[in-house]
Amino acid sequence: MDASQFVIPRCFCGESAQIKTSRTDSIPGRRFLGCKNYGVVGACGFFQWFDPPVGDRAKVIIIGLLKKSSRMEDELKQVKKRRICRWFFLVLSWILIWALFCNLMSKEGCKGN
């Protein structure tokens, strides 16, 4: 079902329900309509499935894809951390080399006098 062909119902709070996606292992990736105020004290608890149920094979595939996506996001974070560390040490090494060079040059200048 396409969201543009569907009239979004109002929840019991009187607000337009929001389309959300299930992230649970038992029903991964299935969209549903939920109260806009979900998680807030006094929310009405409106719930209605938006998508038809998925088969067992689709559940297995979706769970695998969600886990793979999560692993890739974790790996990307690690790569970004390593890149920052490398840049830090590169800049630090150039500063140290420059400082040593300046120190040597100043000592050479003293020997000539």
Protein backbone atom coordinates (compact mmCIF):
# COMPACT_ATOMS: atom_id res chain seq x y z
CA MET A 1 0.00 0.00 0.00
CA ASP A 2 1.36 3.41 -0.95
CA ALA A 3 1.16 6.14 1.71
CA SER A 4 -0.11 8.65 -0.89
CA GLN A 5 -3.19 6.47 -1.52
CA PHE A 6 -4.00 6.07 2.14
CA VAL A 7 -5.94 8.41 4.39
CA ILE A 8 -4.03 8.76 7.64
CA PRO A 9 -6.45 8.13 10.52
CA ARG A 10 -6.57 10.18 13.67
CA CYS A 11 -5.53 8.58 16.91
CA PHE A 12 -7.61 8.75 20.07
CA CYS A 13 -5.80 11.99 21.03
CA GLY A 14 -7.26 13.63 17.91
CA GLU A 15 -3.84 13.93 16.22
CA SER A 16 -2.94 12.43 12.84
CA ALA A 17 -1.34 9.05 13.39
CA GLN A 18 2.28 8.73 12.27
CA ILE A 19 3.73 5.97 10.12
CA LYS A 20 6.50 4.24 12.05
CA THR A 21 8.66 1.19 11.40
CA SER A 22 8.99 -1.79 13.70
CA ARG A 23 12.58 -2.53 14.74
CA THR A 24 11.90 -5.67 16.75
CA ASP A 25 13.38 -9.07 15.83
CA SER A 26 9.93 -10.65 15.73
CA ILE A 27 8.44 -8.12 13.28
CA PRO A 28 11.35 -6.31 11.62
CA GLY A 29 10.72 -3.52 9.15
CA ARG A 30 6.93 -3.70 9.21
CA ARG A 31 5.32 -0.28 9.15
CA PHE A 32 2.48 0.69 11.45
CA LEU A 33 0.43 3.72 12.40
CA GLY A 34 0.99 4.97 15.91
CA CYS A 35 0.02 7.81 18.17
CA LYS A 36 2.13 10.93 17.65
CA ASN A 37 2.53 11.17 21.43
CA TYR A 38 3.86 7.61 21.86
CA GLY A 39 6.14 7.42 24.90
CA VAL A 40 4.59 10.49 26.52
CA VAL A 41 2.59 10.09 29.72
CA GLY A 42 -1.11 10.08 28.87
CA ALA A 43 -0.69 9.04 25.20
CA CYS A 44 -3.69 7.19 23.82
CA GLY A 45 -1.78 4.09 22.65
CA PHE A 46 -3.32 4.07 19.15
CA PHE A 47 -1.86 1.30 16.98
CA GLN A 48 -2.78 -0.02 13.53
CA TRP A 49 -0.71 -2.03 11.07
CA PHE A 50 0.06 -0.14 7.86
CA ASP A 51 1.78 -2.96 5.95
CA PRO A 52 0.48 -6.49 5.44
CA PRO A 53 2.26 -9.22 7.42
CA VAL A 54 5.54 -10.49 6.00
CA GLY A 55 6.46 -14.14 5.59
CA ASP A 56 9.02 -16.00 7.68
CA ARG A 57 11.64 -15.90 4.91
CA ALA A 58 11.26 -12.12 4.59
CA LYS A 59 11.67 -11.76 8.38
CA VAL A 60 14.93 -13.71 8.29
CA ILE A 61 16.23 -11.59 5.40
CA ILE A 62 15.20 -8.31 7.04
CA ILE A 63 16.75 -9.29 10.39
CA GLY A 64 19.98 -10.17 8.59
CA LEU A 65 19.99 -6.87 6.71
CA LEU A 66 19.32 -4.87 9.87
CA LYS A 67 22.17 -6.62 11.69
CA LYS A 68 24.50 -6.11 8.73
CA SER A 69 23.55 -2.43 8.57
CA SER A 70 24.22 -2.06 12.29
CA ARG A 71 27.62 -3.76 11.96
CA MET A 72 28.52 -1.52 9.02
CA GLU A 73 27.55 1.59 10.99
CA ASP A 74 29.76 0.42 13.88
CA GLU A 75 32.65 -0.24 11.48
CA LEU A 76 32.21 3.20 9.93
CA LYS A 77 32.42 4.81 13.37
CA GLN A 78 35.65 2.89 14.04
CA VAL A 79 37.12 3.94 10.69
CA LYS A 80 36.29 7.58 11.43
CA LYS A 81 37.95 7.32 14.87
CA ARG A 82 41.08 5.77 13.33
CA ARG A 83 41.20 8.49 10.67
CA ILE A 84 41.05 11.22 13.31
CA CYS A 85 43.84 9.51 15.30
CA ARG A 86 46.01 9.21 12.20
CA TRP A 87 45.58 12.89 11.35
CA PHE A 88 46.36 13.85 14.94
CA PHE A 89 49.60 11.84 14.97
CA LEU A 90 50.55 13.07 11.49
CA VAL A 91 50.18 16.70 12.54
CA LEU A 92 51.94 16.01 15.84
CA SER A 93 54.87 14.35 14.05
CA TRP A 94 55.24 17.30 11.66
CA ILE A 95 55.23 19.72 14.59
CA LEU A 96 57.93 17.68 16.35
CA ILE A 97 60.04 17.47 13.17
CA TRP A 98 59.70 21.23 12.67
CA ALA A 99 60.65 21.87 16.31
CA LEU A 100 63.74 19.62 16.01
CA PHE A 101 64.73 21.33 12.76
CA CYS A 102 64.37 24.78 14.32
CA ASN A 103 66.36 23.63 17.36
CA LEU A 104 69.17 22.28 15.15
CA MET A 105 69.23 25.43 13.06
CA SER A 106 69.48 27.64 16.14
CA LYS A 107 72.40 25.55 17.45
CA GLU A 108 74.16 25.75 14.09
CA GLY A 109 73.81 29.52 14.21
CA CYS A 110 75.48 29.62 17.64
CA LYS A 111 78.49 27.56 16.47
CA GLY A 112 79.30 29.98 13.71
CA ASN A 113 79.63 32.95 16.08
